[in-house]
XYZ file of C-alpha atoms in Angstrom:
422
model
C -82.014 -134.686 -48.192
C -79.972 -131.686 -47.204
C -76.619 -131.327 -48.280
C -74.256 -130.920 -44.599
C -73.144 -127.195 -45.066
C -69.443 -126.908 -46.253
C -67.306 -125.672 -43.277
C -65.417 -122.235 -44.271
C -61.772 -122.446 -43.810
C -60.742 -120.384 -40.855
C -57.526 -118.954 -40.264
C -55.229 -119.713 -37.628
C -53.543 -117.552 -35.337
C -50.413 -115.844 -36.718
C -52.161 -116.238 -40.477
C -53.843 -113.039 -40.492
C -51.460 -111.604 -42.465
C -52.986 -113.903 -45.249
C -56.188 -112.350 -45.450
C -54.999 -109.056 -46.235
C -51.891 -110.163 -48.886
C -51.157 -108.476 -51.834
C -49.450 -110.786 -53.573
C -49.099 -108.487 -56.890
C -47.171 -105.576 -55.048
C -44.981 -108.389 -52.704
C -43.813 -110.235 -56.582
C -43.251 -106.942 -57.866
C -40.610 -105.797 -54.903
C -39.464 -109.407 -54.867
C -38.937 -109.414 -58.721
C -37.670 -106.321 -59.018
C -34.411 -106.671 -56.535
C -34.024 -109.739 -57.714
C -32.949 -108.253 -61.228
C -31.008 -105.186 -59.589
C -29.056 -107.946 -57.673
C -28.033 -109.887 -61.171
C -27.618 -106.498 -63.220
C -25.167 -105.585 -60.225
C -23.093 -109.465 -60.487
C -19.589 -108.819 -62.059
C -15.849 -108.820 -60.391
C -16.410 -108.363 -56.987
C -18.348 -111.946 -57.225
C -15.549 -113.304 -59.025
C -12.987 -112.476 -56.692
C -15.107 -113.924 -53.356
C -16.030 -117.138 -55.479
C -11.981 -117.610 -56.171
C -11.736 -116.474 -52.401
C -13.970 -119.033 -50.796
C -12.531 -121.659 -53.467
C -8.954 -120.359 -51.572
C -10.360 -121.164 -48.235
C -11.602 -124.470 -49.831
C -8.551 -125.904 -50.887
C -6.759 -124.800 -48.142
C -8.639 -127.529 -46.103
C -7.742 -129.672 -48.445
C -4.151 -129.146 -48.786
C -4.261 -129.165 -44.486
C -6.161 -132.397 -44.581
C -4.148 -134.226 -46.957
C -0.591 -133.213 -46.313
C -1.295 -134.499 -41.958
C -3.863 -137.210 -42.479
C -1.003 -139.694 -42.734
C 1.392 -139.040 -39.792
C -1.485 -139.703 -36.779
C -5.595 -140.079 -36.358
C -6.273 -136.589 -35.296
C -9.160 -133.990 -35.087
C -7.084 -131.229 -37.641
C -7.124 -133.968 -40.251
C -10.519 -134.596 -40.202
C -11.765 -131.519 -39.465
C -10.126 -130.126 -42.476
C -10.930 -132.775 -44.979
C -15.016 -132.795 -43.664
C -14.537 -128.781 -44.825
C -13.134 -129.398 -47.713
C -15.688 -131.803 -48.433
C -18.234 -129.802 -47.219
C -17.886 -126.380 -48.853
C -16.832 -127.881 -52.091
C -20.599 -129.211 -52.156
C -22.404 -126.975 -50.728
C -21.107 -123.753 -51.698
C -18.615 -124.070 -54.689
C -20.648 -127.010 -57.104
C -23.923 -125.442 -55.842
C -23.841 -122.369 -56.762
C -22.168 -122.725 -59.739
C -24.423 -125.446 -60.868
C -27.280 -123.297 -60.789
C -25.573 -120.764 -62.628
C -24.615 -118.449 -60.517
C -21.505 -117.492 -61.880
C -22.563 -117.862 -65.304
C -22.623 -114.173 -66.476
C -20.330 -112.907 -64.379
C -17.012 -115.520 -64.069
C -14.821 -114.966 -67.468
C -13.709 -118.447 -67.621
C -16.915 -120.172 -69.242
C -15.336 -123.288 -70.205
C -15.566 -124.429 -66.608
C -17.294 -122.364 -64.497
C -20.773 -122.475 -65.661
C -23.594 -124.574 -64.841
C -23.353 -126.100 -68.436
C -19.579 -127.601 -67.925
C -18.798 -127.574 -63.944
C -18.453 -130.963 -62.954
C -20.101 -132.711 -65.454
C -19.795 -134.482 -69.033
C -16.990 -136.912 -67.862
C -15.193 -138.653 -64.693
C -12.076 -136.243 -64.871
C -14.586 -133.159 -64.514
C -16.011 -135.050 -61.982
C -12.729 -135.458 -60.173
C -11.778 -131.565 -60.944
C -14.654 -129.885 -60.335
C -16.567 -131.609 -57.659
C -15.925 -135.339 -56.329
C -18.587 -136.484 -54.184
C -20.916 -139.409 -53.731
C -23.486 -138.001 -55.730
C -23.360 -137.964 -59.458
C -23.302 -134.293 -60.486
C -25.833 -134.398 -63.316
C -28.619 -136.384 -61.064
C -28.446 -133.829 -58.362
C -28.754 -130.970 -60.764
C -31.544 -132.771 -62.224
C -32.779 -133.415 -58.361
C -31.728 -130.441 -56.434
C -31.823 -127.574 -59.215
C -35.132 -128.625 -61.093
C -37.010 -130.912 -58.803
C -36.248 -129.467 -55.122
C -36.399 -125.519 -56.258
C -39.441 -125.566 -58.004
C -41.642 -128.567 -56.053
C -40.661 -126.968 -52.867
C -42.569 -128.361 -49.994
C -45.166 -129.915 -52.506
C -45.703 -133.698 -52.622
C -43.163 -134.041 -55.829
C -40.599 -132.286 -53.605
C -38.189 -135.205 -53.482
C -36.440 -133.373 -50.277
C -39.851 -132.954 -48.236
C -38.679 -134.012 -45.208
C -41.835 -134.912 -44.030
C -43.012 -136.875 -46.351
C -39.896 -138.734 -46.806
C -40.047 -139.750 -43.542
C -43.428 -141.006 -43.496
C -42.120 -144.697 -42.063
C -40.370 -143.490 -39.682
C -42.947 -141.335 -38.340
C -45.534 -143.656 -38.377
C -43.224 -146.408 -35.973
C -45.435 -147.806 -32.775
C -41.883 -147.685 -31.433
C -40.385 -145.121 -28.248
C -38.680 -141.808 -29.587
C -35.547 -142.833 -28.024
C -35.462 -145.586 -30.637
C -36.099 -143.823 -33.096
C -33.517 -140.765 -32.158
C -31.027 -143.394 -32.913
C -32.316 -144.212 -36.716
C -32.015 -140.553 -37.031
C -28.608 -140.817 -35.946
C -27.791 -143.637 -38.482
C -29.043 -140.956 -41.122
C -27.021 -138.161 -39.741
C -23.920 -139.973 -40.243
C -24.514 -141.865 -43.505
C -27.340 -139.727 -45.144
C -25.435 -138.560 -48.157
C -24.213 -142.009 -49.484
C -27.638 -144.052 -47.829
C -30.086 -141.617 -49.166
C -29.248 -138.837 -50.838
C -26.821 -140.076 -54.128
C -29.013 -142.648 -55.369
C -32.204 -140.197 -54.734
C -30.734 -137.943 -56.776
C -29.494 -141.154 -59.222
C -33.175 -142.253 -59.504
C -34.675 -138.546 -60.518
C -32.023 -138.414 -63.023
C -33.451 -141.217 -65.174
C -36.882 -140.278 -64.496
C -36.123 -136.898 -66.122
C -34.675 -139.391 -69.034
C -37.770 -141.147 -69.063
C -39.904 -138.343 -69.421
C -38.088 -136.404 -72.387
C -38.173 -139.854 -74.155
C -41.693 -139.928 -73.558
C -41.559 -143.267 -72.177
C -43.726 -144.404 -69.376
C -42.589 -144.646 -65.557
C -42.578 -148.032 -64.671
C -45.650 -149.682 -63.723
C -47.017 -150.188 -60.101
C -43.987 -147.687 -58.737
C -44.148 -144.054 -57.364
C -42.079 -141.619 -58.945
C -42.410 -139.736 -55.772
C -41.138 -142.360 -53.571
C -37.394 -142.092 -52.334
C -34.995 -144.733 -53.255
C -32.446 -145.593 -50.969
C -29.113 -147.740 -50.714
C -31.440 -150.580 -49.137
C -34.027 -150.472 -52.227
C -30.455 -150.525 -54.666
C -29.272 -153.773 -52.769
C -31.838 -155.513 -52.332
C -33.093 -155.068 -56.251
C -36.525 -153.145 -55.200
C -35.135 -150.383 -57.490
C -37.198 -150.229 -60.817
C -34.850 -147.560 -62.287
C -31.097 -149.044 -62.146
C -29.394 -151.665 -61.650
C -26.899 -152.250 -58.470
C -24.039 -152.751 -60.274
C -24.947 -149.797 -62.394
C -25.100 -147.194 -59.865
C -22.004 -149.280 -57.513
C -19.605 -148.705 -60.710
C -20.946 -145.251 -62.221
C -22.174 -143.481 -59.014
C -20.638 -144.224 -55.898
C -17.705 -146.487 -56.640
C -15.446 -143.982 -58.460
C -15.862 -141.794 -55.471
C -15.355 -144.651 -52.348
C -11.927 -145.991 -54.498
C -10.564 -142.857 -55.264
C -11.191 -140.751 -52.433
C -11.080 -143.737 -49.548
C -8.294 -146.117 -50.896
C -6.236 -144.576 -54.046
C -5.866 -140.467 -53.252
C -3.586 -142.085 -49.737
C -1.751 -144.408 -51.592
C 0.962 -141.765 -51.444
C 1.644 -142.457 -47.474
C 1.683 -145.729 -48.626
C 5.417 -145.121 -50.863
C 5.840 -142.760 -47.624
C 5.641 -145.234 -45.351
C 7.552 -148.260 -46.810
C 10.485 -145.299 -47.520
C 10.844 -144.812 -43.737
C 10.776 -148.613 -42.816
C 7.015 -148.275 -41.530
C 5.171 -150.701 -43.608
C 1.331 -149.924 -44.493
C 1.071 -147.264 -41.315
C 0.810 -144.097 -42.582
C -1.162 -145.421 -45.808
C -4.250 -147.189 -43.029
C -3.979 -143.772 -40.627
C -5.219 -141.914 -43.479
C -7.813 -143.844 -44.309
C -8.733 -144.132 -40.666
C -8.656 -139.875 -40.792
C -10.696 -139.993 -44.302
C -13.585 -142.248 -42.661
C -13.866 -140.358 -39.762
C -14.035 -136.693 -41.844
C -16.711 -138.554 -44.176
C -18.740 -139.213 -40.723
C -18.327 -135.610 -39.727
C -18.838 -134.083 -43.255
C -22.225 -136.123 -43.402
C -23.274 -135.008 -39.609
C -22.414 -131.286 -41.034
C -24.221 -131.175 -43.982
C -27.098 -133.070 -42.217
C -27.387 -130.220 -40.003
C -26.767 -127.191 -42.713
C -28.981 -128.840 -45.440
C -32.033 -131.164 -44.057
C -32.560 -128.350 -41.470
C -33.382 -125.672 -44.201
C -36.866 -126.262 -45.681
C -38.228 -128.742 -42.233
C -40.124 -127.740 -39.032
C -43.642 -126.791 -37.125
C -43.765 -123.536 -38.534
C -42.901 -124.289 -42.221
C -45.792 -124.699 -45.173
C -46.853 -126.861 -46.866
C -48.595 -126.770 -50.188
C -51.147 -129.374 -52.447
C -50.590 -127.679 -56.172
C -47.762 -126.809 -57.844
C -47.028 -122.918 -59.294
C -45.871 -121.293 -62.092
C -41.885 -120.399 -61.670
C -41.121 -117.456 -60.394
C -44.689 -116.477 -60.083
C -46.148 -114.949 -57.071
C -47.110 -118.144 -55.095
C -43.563 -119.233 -56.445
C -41.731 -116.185 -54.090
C -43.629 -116.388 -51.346
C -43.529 -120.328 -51.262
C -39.990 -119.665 -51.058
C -40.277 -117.650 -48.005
C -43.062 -119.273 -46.128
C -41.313 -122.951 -46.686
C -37.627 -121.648 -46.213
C -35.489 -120.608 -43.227
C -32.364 -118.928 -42.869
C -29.931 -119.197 -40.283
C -26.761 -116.644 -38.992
C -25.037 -115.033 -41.437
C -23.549 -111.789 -42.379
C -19.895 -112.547 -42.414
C -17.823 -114.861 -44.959
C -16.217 -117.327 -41.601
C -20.464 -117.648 -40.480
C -21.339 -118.357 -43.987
C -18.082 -120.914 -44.642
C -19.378 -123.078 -41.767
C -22.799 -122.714 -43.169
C -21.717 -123.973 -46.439
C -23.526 -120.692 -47.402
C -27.379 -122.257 -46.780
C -28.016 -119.648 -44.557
C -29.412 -117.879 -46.733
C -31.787 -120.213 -47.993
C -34.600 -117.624 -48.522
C -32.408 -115.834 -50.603
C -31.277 -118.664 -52.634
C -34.455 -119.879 -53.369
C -35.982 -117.071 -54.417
C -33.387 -116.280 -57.011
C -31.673 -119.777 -57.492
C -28.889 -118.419 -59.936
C -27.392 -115.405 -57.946
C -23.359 -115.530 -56.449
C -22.952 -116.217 -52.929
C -22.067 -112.495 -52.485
C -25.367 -111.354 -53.740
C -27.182 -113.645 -51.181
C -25.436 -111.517 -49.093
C -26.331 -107.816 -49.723
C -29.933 -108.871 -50.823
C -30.644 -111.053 -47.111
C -31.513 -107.638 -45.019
C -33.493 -106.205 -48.208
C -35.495 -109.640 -48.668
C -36.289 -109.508 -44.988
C -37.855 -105.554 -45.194
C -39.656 -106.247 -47.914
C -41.150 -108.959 -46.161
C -41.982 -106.922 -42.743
C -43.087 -104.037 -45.820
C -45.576 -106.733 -47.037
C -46.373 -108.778 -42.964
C -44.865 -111.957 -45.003
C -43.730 -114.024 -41.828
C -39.565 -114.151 -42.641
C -37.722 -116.341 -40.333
C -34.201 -116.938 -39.319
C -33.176 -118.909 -36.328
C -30.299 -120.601 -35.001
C -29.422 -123.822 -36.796
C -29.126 -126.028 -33.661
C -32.587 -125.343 -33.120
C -33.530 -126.063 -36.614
C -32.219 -129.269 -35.880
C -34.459 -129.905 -33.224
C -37.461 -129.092 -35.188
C -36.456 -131.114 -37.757
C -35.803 -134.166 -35.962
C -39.111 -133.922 -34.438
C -40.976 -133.652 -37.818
C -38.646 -136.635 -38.958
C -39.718 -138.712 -35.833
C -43.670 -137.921 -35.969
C -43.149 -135.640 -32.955
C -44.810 -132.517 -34.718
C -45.991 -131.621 -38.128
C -45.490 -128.908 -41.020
C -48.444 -126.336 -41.288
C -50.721 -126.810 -44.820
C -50.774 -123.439 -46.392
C -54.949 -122.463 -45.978
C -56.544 -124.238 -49.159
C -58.746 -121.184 -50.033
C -55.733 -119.076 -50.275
C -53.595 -121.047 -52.276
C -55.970 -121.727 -54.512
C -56.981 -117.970 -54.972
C -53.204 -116.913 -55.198
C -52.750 -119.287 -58.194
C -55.538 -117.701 -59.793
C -54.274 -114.235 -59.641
C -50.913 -115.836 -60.810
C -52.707 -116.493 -64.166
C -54.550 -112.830 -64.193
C -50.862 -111.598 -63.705
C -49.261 -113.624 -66.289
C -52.122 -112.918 -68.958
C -51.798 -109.126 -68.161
C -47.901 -109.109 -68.765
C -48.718 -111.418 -72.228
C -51.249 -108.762 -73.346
């Protein structure tokens, strides 16, 4: 009987470029600014970390000082900053190490003491609803270098594989994505992050992962309450996760207006109008990041890939690229209302370079790519947002990197890794 003949993979349009890829000469160029951009990190980085850290607080100290006297769109727009770029640019960069070689004071900021070890660093460093140790075990280890694979524990796509496959009208499920918009980071994202931190204890004890469950399966605040968690306890992660934050931040950082309040004869006033303002900013800070962060790696033209690769290997860069998208950007105001993940090429190529480096390296990443026909691509983050919601909702689908290639760009990974070892 005759064997059916094996269809060869053909490429589709736009994916020319592919055939003709040399992947040696595009991870030499990419390798080799990366290391001019680090060699070149010192005081200037210093001084724009401290100066975006200035800009920072400042919302703070705006939000806090007015979120007592009335409910109001300064108050909350200033504390969803603060909240915001104390996340995304000020913990995450420094957690990765960023400022590590360059920032003198390396008893806090460095990824090995920033935020972590205790509640007070925590509270200090960077107070949020995730637990600052399980997203640098999530985001820094599993995110960067899984990216757009199945153990990618932000695929978008495959995280949303419920939701996508609903028998239900769009319109329906536009508003589940609006649930997630507003409540993503405390619904979703801390105890995600939570559950791949005690996997990665499980795995350097050696022990096994429990049986029957899928380590690649997200855990949300529904699996925590209703006990379909097999990693932690409720009470666990309600009293070591996200409690601290939702009594400290929500009910006990206000209690000032509180003493304000009963000092001018007006009772509990001021003390419940700032926690009306704080509420509302957590709303807005979620909607924001939703839009800055799910946006980056999601959409109909981003890849997909079935094997994992060697870091910061030559499938590893251009995964980066083909599976990444940056936004505007050029000037620090752009790139504080970005929360600096427009340049998420950048970033992901070289995970533990300053936010001023993702800077000067964004229109030197992007010739190197036209240099080597490497599709780069930077849109708009509104419509990222539409092309994200419609992968979320089952509207359209991410592109599968061609099989053949991946496969053969893996193997001259190991041909290039064996030469250097020789």
């Amino acid at each position: 009987m005759c064997k059916p003949e094996k269809k060869e993979e053909v490429l589709k349009e736009g994916e020319e470029w592919i055939q003709k890829f040399d992947l040696p000469a595009f991870t030499a160029d990419i390798h080799a600014l990366g290391k001019k951009l680090e060699k070149e990190q010192g005081e200037d980085d210093v001084r724009h970390l401290r100066k975006m850290v200035s800009w920072s607080n400042t919302c703070a100290f705006v939000g806090f000082v007015t979120m007592g006297f009335k409910v109001n769109p300064i108050s909350v727009i200033a504390l969803s900053l603060f909240t915001f770029s104390r996340w995304t640019m000020i913990a995450h960069h420094t957690c990765h190490g960023g400022y590590d070689k360059c920032h003198p004071e390396k008893d806090r900021w460095t990824r090995f003491k920033f935020a972590i070890g205790s509640l007070w660093r925590r509270l200090a460093d960077w107070f949020d609803w995730m637990m600052p140790e399980a997203w640098n075990v999530e985001h820094n280890n599993r995110h960067h270098y899984n990216l757009s694979e199945k153990d990618d524990p932000d695929n978008v796509e495959e995280n949303n594989e419920f939701l996508r496959g609903l028998d239900i009208p769009n319109i329906f499920k536009y508003m589940i994505v609006g649930f997630f918009m507003t409540t993503w980071k405390w619904f979703y994202y801390s105890p995600n992050t939570y559950k791949e931190l005690k996997l990665a204890k499980l795995r350097r004890q050696g022990k096994p992962i429990p049986k029957g469950v899928d380590p690649a399966t997200a855990i949300t605040m529904k699996e925590v309450l209703t006990g379909n968690n097999a990693f932690y306890s409720a009470s666990e992660f309600l009293s070591v996760v996200v409690g601290p934050y939702f009594l400290i931040h929500f009910f006990i950082a206000p209690l000032p207006y509180l003493a304000l309040g009963n000092y001018f004869g007006m009772g509990s006033s001021m003390y419940q109008t700032a926690i009306i303002n704080l509420f509302l900013a957590e709303i807005l800070t979620n909607i924001h990041g939703f839009i800055a962060v799910v946006t980056n790696h999601a959409g109909n033209d981003m890849y997909r890939f079935r094997e994992g690769c060697r870091p910061f290997s030559g499938s590893f860069y251009l995964r980066q690229v083909l599976a990444s998208v940056d936004f505007a950007m050029g000037t620090d105001v752009v790139d504080f209302m970005h929360g600096w993940l427009n340049y998420q090429i950048e970033h992901h190529l070289w995970p533990n370079l300053s936010m001023l480096s993702y800077q000067k390296s964004a229109p030197l990443v992007r010739e190197i790519c036209k240099k080597h026909g490497v599709p780069y691509i930077k849109e708009n983050v509104f419509i990222r947002l539409k092309k994200t919601v419609d992968i979320m909702i089952g509207a359209d689908d991410m592109k599968w990197f061609p099989e053949k290639y991946e496969k053969s760009f893996l193997l001259i990974d190991a041909e290039m890794e064996k030469a250097k070892n020789q």
